[in-house]
GROMACS .gro file of C-alpha atoms in nm:
model
  269
    1MET     CA    1  -0.715  -2.419  -0.996
    2ILE     CA    2  -0.885  -2.728  -1.099
    3PHE     CA    3  -1.257  -2.754  -1.067
    4ASP     CA    4  -1.375  -3.137  -1.097
    5PHE     CA    5  -1.746  -3.100  -1.237
    6HIS     CA    6  -1.870  -3.465  -1.201
    7THR     CA    7  -1.832  -3.668  -0.906
    8HIS     CA    8  -2.076  -3.832  -0.713
    9VAL     CA    9  -2.129  -3.857  -0.311
   10PHE     CA   10  -2.397  -4.036  -0.120
   11PRO     CA   11  -2.511  -3.981   0.236
   12ASP     CA   12  -2.308  -4.191   0.478
   13THR     CA   13  -2.569  -4.436   0.567
   14LEU     CA   14  -2.657  -4.538   0.202
   15ALA     CA   15  -2.300  -4.499   0.083
   16PRO     CA   16  -2.187  -4.847   0.136
   17ARG     CA   17  -2.509  -5.050  -0.065
   18ALA     CA   18  -2.520  -4.820  -0.359
   19ILE     CA   19  -2.137  -4.846  -0.373
   20GLY     CA   20  -2.202  -5.194  -0.382
   21LYS     CA   21  -2.476  -5.193  -0.627
   22LEU     CA   22  -2.331  -4.986  -0.854
   23GLU     CA   23  -1.969  -5.144  -0.873
   24GLY     CA   24  -2.171  -5.433  -0.944
   25ILE     CA   25  -2.321  -5.316  -1.236
   26ALA     CA   26  -2.058  -5.126  -1.363
   27SER     CA   27  -1.758  -5.361  -1.321
   28LEU     CA   28  -1.583  -5.070  -1.195
   29THR     CA   29  -1.360  -5.027  -0.858
   30PRO     CA   30  -1.472  -4.723  -0.692
   31ALA     CA   31  -1.200  -4.441  -0.582
   32THR     CA   32  -1.356  -4.375  -0.276
   33ASP     CA   33  -1.616  -4.505  -0.055
   34GLY     CA   34  -1.897  -4.299  -0.184
   35THR     CA   35  -1.941  -4.074   0.129
   36VAL     CA   36  -1.823  -3.690   0.140
   37GLY     CA   37  -1.541  -3.702   0.339
   38GLY     CA   38  -1.412  -4.014   0.109
   39LEU     CA   39  -1.447  -3.778  -0.187
   40LEU     CA   40  -1.282  -3.480  -0.039
   41ARG     CA   41  -0.958  -3.675   0.101
   42ARG     CA   42  -0.937  -3.805  -0.298
   43LEU     CA   43  -0.983  -3.429  -0.411
   44ASP     CA   44  -0.708  -3.347  -0.149
   45ALA     CA   45  -0.486  -3.633  -0.286
   46TRP     CA   46  -0.516  -3.524  -0.673
   47GLY     CA   47  -0.470  -3.163  -0.571
   48ILE     CA   48  -0.832  -3.072  -0.700
   49ASP     CA   49  -0.970  -2.757  -0.555
   50ARG     CA   50  -1.363  -2.782  -0.587
   51ALA     CA   51  -1.599  -3.002  -0.748
   52CYS     CA   52  -1.956  -3.056  -0.814
   53ALA     CA   53  -2.131  -3.357  -0.600
   54LEU     CA   54  -2.440  -3.518  -0.844
   55SER     CA   55  -2.732  -3.675  -0.692
   56ILE     CA   56  -2.921  -3.931  -0.943
   57ALA     CA   57  -3.311  -3.957  -0.832
   58THR     CA   58  -3.419  -4.244  -0.987
   59LYS     CA   59  -3.755  -4.209  -0.866
   60PRO     CA   60  -3.989  -3.945  -0.781
   61SER     CA   61  -4.004  -4.023  -0.441
   62GLN     CA   62  -3.651  -3.947  -0.380
   63HIS     CA   63  -3.696  -3.581  -0.479
   64HIS     CA   64  -3.724  -3.426  -0.132
   65SER     CA   65  -3.399  -3.660   0.018
   66ILE     CA   66  -3.208  -3.572  -0.201
   67LEU     CA   67  -3.285  -3.205  -0.222
   68ALA     CA   68  -3.184  -3.208   0.200
   69PHE     CA   69  -2.897  -3.399   0.110
   70ALA     CA   70  -2.782  -3.138  -0.129
   71GLU     CA   71  -2.852  -2.901   0.119
   72THR     CA   72  -2.653  -3.058   0.419
   73ILE     CA   73  -2.348  -3.078   0.177
   74ARG     CA   74  -2.382  -2.666   0.086
   75ARG     CA   75  -2.406  -2.588   0.459
   76GLU     CA   76  -2.086  -2.820   0.606
   77HIS     CA   77  -1.860  -2.815   0.293
   78GLY     CA   78  -1.970  -2.557   0.044
   79ASP     CA   79  -1.634  -2.363   0.049
   80ARG     CA   80  -1.517  -2.738  -0.153
   81LEU     CA   81  -1.845  -2.884  -0.310
   82ILE     CA   82  -2.091  -2.760  -0.523
   83PRO     CA   83  -2.424  -2.992  -0.495
   84PHE     CA   84  -2.644  -3.045  -0.772
   85PRO     CA   85  -2.987  -3.233  -0.697
   86SER     CA   86  -3.169  -3.434  -0.919
   87VAL     CA   87  -3.529  -3.435  -1.066
   88HIS     CA   88  -3.738  -3.745  -1.195
   89PRO     CA   89  -3.936  -3.557  -1.501
   90ALA     CA   90  -4.259  -3.862  -1.443
   91GLY     CA   91  -4.262  -3.664  -1.085
   92GLU     CA   92  -4.620  -3.472  -1.015
   93ASP     CA   93  -4.393  -3.270  -0.785
   94ALA     CA   94  -4.135  -3.241  -1.078
   95LEU     CA   95  -4.166  -2.888  -1.115
   96GLU     CA   96  -4.203  -2.770  -0.755
   97THR     CA   97  -3.887  -2.958  -0.685
   98VAL     CA   98  -3.705  -2.777  -0.961
   99ARG     CA   99  -3.852  -2.440  -0.761
  100GLN     CA  100  -3.728  -2.583  -0.442
  101ILE     CA  101  -3.384  -2.637  -0.594
  102HIS     CA  102  -3.373  -2.303  -0.736
  103ALA     CA  103  -3.479  -2.085  -0.374
  104ALA     CA  104  -3.254  -2.344  -0.194
  105GLY     CA  105  -2.990  -2.165  -0.386
  106MET     CA  106  -2.833  -2.467  -0.567
  107LYS     CA  107  -2.651  -2.431  -0.933
  108GLY     CA  108  -2.796  -2.698  -1.099
  109ILE     CA  109  -2.917  -3.014  -1.157
  110LYS     CA  110  -2.797  -3.362  -1.274
  111PHE     CA  111  -3.025  -3.546  -1.482
  112HIS     CA  112  -2.974  -3.952  -1.575
  113PRO     CA  113  -3.195  -4.010  -1.867
  114ASP     CA  114  -3.083  -4.446  -1.854
  115TYR     CA  115  -3.188  -4.433  -1.458
  116GLN     CA  116  -3.495  -4.260  -1.544
  117GLY     CA  117  -3.574  -4.479  -1.810
  118LEU     CA  118  -3.653  -4.214  -2.064
  119ARG     CA  119  -3.489  -4.043  -2.361
  120ILE     CA  120  -3.343  -3.716  -2.365
  121ASP     CA  121  -3.594  -3.602  -2.624
  122ASP     CA  122  -3.905  -3.789  -2.472
  123PRO     CA  123  -4.180  -3.488  -2.443
  124ILE     CA  124  -4.204  -3.564  -2.065
  125TRP     CA  125  -3.888  -3.337  -2.018
  126GLU     CA  126  -3.983  -3.033  -2.231
  127PRO     CA  127  -4.181  -2.857  -1.935
  128VAL     CA  128  -3.837  -2.931  -1.642
  129TYR     CA  129  -3.607  -2.819  -1.947
  130ASP     CA  130  -3.833  -2.506  -1.974
  131LEU     CA  131  -3.830  -2.408  -1.613
  132CYS     CA  132  -3.443  -2.484  -1.562
  133ALA     CA  133  -3.400  -2.216  -1.855
  134ALA     CA  134  -3.625  -1.978  -1.714
  135LEU     CA  135  -3.480  -2.048  -1.397
  136GLY     CA  136  -3.082  -2.031  -1.491
  137LEU     CA  137  -3.007  -2.349  -1.363
  138VAL     CA  138  -2.718  -2.588  -1.547
  139ALA     CA  139  -2.880  -2.913  -1.644
  140ILE     CA  140  -2.582  -3.199  -1.682
  141PHE     CA  141  -2.726  -3.543  -1.841
  142HIS     CA  142  -2.577  -3.848  -1.841
  143THR     CA  143  -2.498  -3.935  -2.230
  144GLY     CA  144  -2.445  -4.196  -2.440
  145TYR     CA  145  -2.373  -4.568  -2.339
  146ASP     CA  146  -2.443  -4.717  -1.957
  147PRO     CA  147  -2.394  -5.033  -1.840
  148VAL     CA  148  -2.742  -5.033  -1.642
  149SER     CA  149  -2.956  -5.038  -2.047
  150PRO     CA  150  -2.667  -5.143  -2.276
  151ASP     CA  151  -2.929  -5.216  -2.537
  152LEU     CA  152  -3.097  -4.873  -2.502
  153ILE     CA  153  -2.884  -4.570  -2.515
  154HIS     CA  154  -3.137  -4.307  -2.378
  155ALA     CA  155  -2.921  -3.985  -2.460
  156PRO     CA  156  -2.763  -4.027  -2.771
  157PRO     CA  157  -2.583  -3.702  -2.937
  158ALA     CA  158  -2.890  -3.642  -3.169
  159ALA     CA  159  -3.115  -3.653  -2.955
  160CYS     CA  160  -2.850  -3.392  -2.694
  161LEU     CA  161  -2.813  -3.183  -2.966
  162ALA     CA  162  -3.192  -3.185  -3.044
  163VAL     CA  163  -3.283  -3.080  -2.696
  164ALA     CA  164  -3.030  -2.779  -2.724
  165LYS     CA  165  -3.162  -2.683  -3.072
  166ARG     CA  166  -3.505  -2.716  -2.940
  167HIS     CA  167  -3.429  -2.520  -2.563
  168PRO     CA  168  -3.141  -2.234  -2.655
  169ASP     CA  169  -3.131  -2.078  -2.297
  170LEU     CA  170  -3.104  -2.419  -2.125
  171ARG     CA  171  -2.715  -2.456  -2.024
  172MET     CA  172  -2.694  -2.824  -2.109
  173VAL     CA  173  -2.372  -3.000  -2.003
  174CYS     CA  174  -2.318  -3.341  -2.171
  175ALA     CA  175  -2.123  -3.571  -1.972
  176HIS     CA  176  -1.853  -3.852  -2.065
  177LEU     CA  177  -1.758  -3.568  -2.354
  178GLY     CA  178  -2.104  -3.619  -2.504
  179GLY     CA  179  -2.213  -3.958  -2.504
  180ASP     CA  180  -1.972  -4.259  -2.339
  181MET     CA  181  -1.863  -4.498  -2.602
  182MET     CA  182  -2.003  -4.317  -2.880
  183TRP     CA  183  -1.694  -4.069  -2.962
  184GLU     CA  184  -1.736  -4.103  -3.345
  185GLU     CA  185  -2.059  -3.993  -3.350
  186VAL     CA  186  -1.995  -3.723  -3.101
  187GLU     CA  187  -1.681  -3.587  -3.352
  188THR     CA  188  -1.958  -3.541  -3.632
  189VAL     CA  189  -2.277  -3.503  -3.516
  190LEU     CA  190  -2.242  -3.238  -3.141
  191ALA     CA  191  -1.931  -3.124  -3.101
  192GLY     CA  192  -1.962  -2.747  -3.187
  193ARG     CA  193  -2.319  -2.772  -3.299
  194ALA     CA  194  -2.486  -2.564  -3.027
  195ASP     CA  195  -2.347  -2.245  -2.824
  196ASN     CA  196  -2.533  -2.351  -2.509
  197LEU     CA  197  -2.387  -2.678  -2.472
  198TRP     CA  198  -2.065  -2.790  -2.296
  199MET     CA  199  -1.910  -3.118  -2.249
  200ASP     CA  200  -1.763  -3.261  -1.939
  201THR     CA  201  -1.477  -3.518  -2.006
  202SER     CA  202  -1.575  -3.762  -1.700
  203ILE     CA  203  -1.499  -4.124  -1.783
  204ALA     CA  204  -1.344  -4.050  -2.104
  205PRO     CA  205  -0.973  -4.178  -1.993
  206GLY     CA  206  -0.881  -4.520  -2.052
  207ARG     CA  207  -1.214  -4.530  -2.325
  208CYS     CA  208  -1.139  -4.264  -2.549
  209ASP     CA  209  -0.868  -4.281  -2.782
  210PRO     CA  210  -0.675  -3.915  -2.706
  211ALA     CA  211  -0.617  -3.865  -3.056
  212LEU     CA  212  -1.008  -3.846  -3.089
  213ALA     CA  213  -1.118  -3.706  -2.769
  214ARG     CA  214  -0.871  -3.443  -2.878
  215ARG     CA  215  -1.034  -3.412  -3.191
  216ILE     CA  216  -1.389  -3.331  -3.031
  217ILE     CA  217  -1.250  -3.104  -2.788
  218GLU     CA  218  -1.103  -2.848  -3.051
  219ARG     CA  219  -1.421  -2.916  -3.254
  220GLN     CA  220  -1.610  -2.854  -2.947
  221GLY     CA  221  -1.410  -2.549  -2.862
  222THR     CA  222  -1.233  -2.522  -2.588
  223ASP     CA  223  -1.408  -2.275  -2.410
  224ARG     CA  224  -1.699  -2.506  -2.373
  225ILE     CA  225  -1.516  -2.818  -2.220
  226LEU     CA  226  -1.557  -2.864  -1.811
  227PHE     CA  227  -1.294  -3.110  -1.659
  228ALA     CA  228  -1.429  -3.406  -1.493
  229SER     CA  229  -1.318  -3.738  -1.304
  230ASP     CA  230  -1.676  -3.921  -1.240
  231CYS     CA  231  -1.539  -3.986  -0.888
  232PRO     CA  232  -1.608  -4.245  -0.776
  233TRP     CA  233  -1.601  -4.404  -1.096
  234GLY     CA  234  -1.291  -4.223  -1.260
  235TYR     CA  235  -0.969  -4.135  -1.065
  236GLY     CA  236  -0.831  -3.726  -1.077
  237MET     CA  237  -0.484  -3.779  -1.126
  238GLU     CA  238  -0.566  -3.983  -1.450
  239SER     CA  239  -0.800  -3.768  -1.555
  240ILE     CA  240  -0.602  -3.470  -1.536
  241ASP     CA  241  -0.277  -3.660  -1.701
  242TYR     CA  242  -0.496  -3.743  -1.992
  243ILE     CA  243  -0.599  -3.374  -2.062
  244ARG     CA  244  -0.236  -3.244  -1.979
  245ALA     CA  245  -0.109  -3.518  -2.228
  246MET     CA  246  -0.316  -3.375  -2.586
  247ARG     CA  247  -0.051  -3.058  -2.497
  248LEU     CA  248  -0.340  -2.856  -2.568
  249GLY     CA  249  -0.128  -2.532  -2.483
  250ASP     CA  250  -0.135  -2.328  -2.092
  251ARG     CA  251  -0.436  -2.148  -2.207
  252ALA     CA  252  -0.685  -2.441  -2.279
  253GLU     CA  253  -0.564  -2.605  -1.990
  254ALA     CA  254  -0.664  -2.321  -1.791
  255GLN     CA  255  -1.016  -2.302  -1.916
  256ILE     CA  256  -1.085  -2.686  -1.898
  257PHE     CA  257  -0.967  -2.712  -1.576
  258TRP     CA  258  -1.094  -2.421  -1.410
  259GLU     CA  259  -1.264  -2.107  -1.586
  260ASN     CA  260  -1.497  -2.282  -1.807
  261ALA     CA  261  -1.661  -2.414  -1.453
  262ALA     CA  262  -1.586  -2.108  -1.280
  263ALA     CA  263  -1.787  -1.899  -1.573
  264LEU     CA  264  -2.070  -2.125  -1.590
  265LEU     CA  265  -2.182  -2.156  -1.243
  266GLY     CA  266  -2.094  -1.804  -1.146
  267LEU     CA  267  -1.768  -1.873  -0.937
  268CYS     CA  268  -1.516  -1.618  -0.859
  269VAL     CA  269  -1.227  -1.685  -1.135
   0.00000   0.00000   0.00000
């Protein structure tokens, strides 16, 4: 069984424009057309059983449309996809939206500090973090470098650790193996330093040296690593091969590919 903790989809009418814009920013060739159908076809081809489908609220006005899209995904594809809506902390309705996400039965929320224009440790996030923790919602963050903000990293490893320490009941997932393109700092500053922090492996293949990635994984603990592709910006088979080539052992692979995600999200193992 394989669970992909980090994929992205858009409504069919929005997908061409969104993928085109993001492709230009990231200079990456997308693996899908950005639609739910496109993702499901890729998951089938890669042998991936289930996945989280993440959205990003780049402005507060998107809260309701993103939640509605997440509800549609859950209703139509809940056997394969677990949607994570998004909240912009600057919105006047941010806390109410978090409550609505929980009431709708969602498992968690995706935050992207770079696209939201706020450091992960900015005080504006504190009420949102507190409420997510109280409601048991998983919070997944883009961390490290992002081409949309190349000169200002909004979620560096040290700031991620500070948030985890201030909010010990908040279950945090730091995407991109703790910090895209900042993996030396992840190894020394973040890995293994907080029991309420998980890392996903998205975008690391081809970017993070496998030896360094293995050290991070071992220091973090294989029970708090989540397999992820970042589809459509990452490719599932490449991501699977990247983990298997580390030869972490059958037990560790079972944890990373399925068991950790199932436990974190309360799924049947």
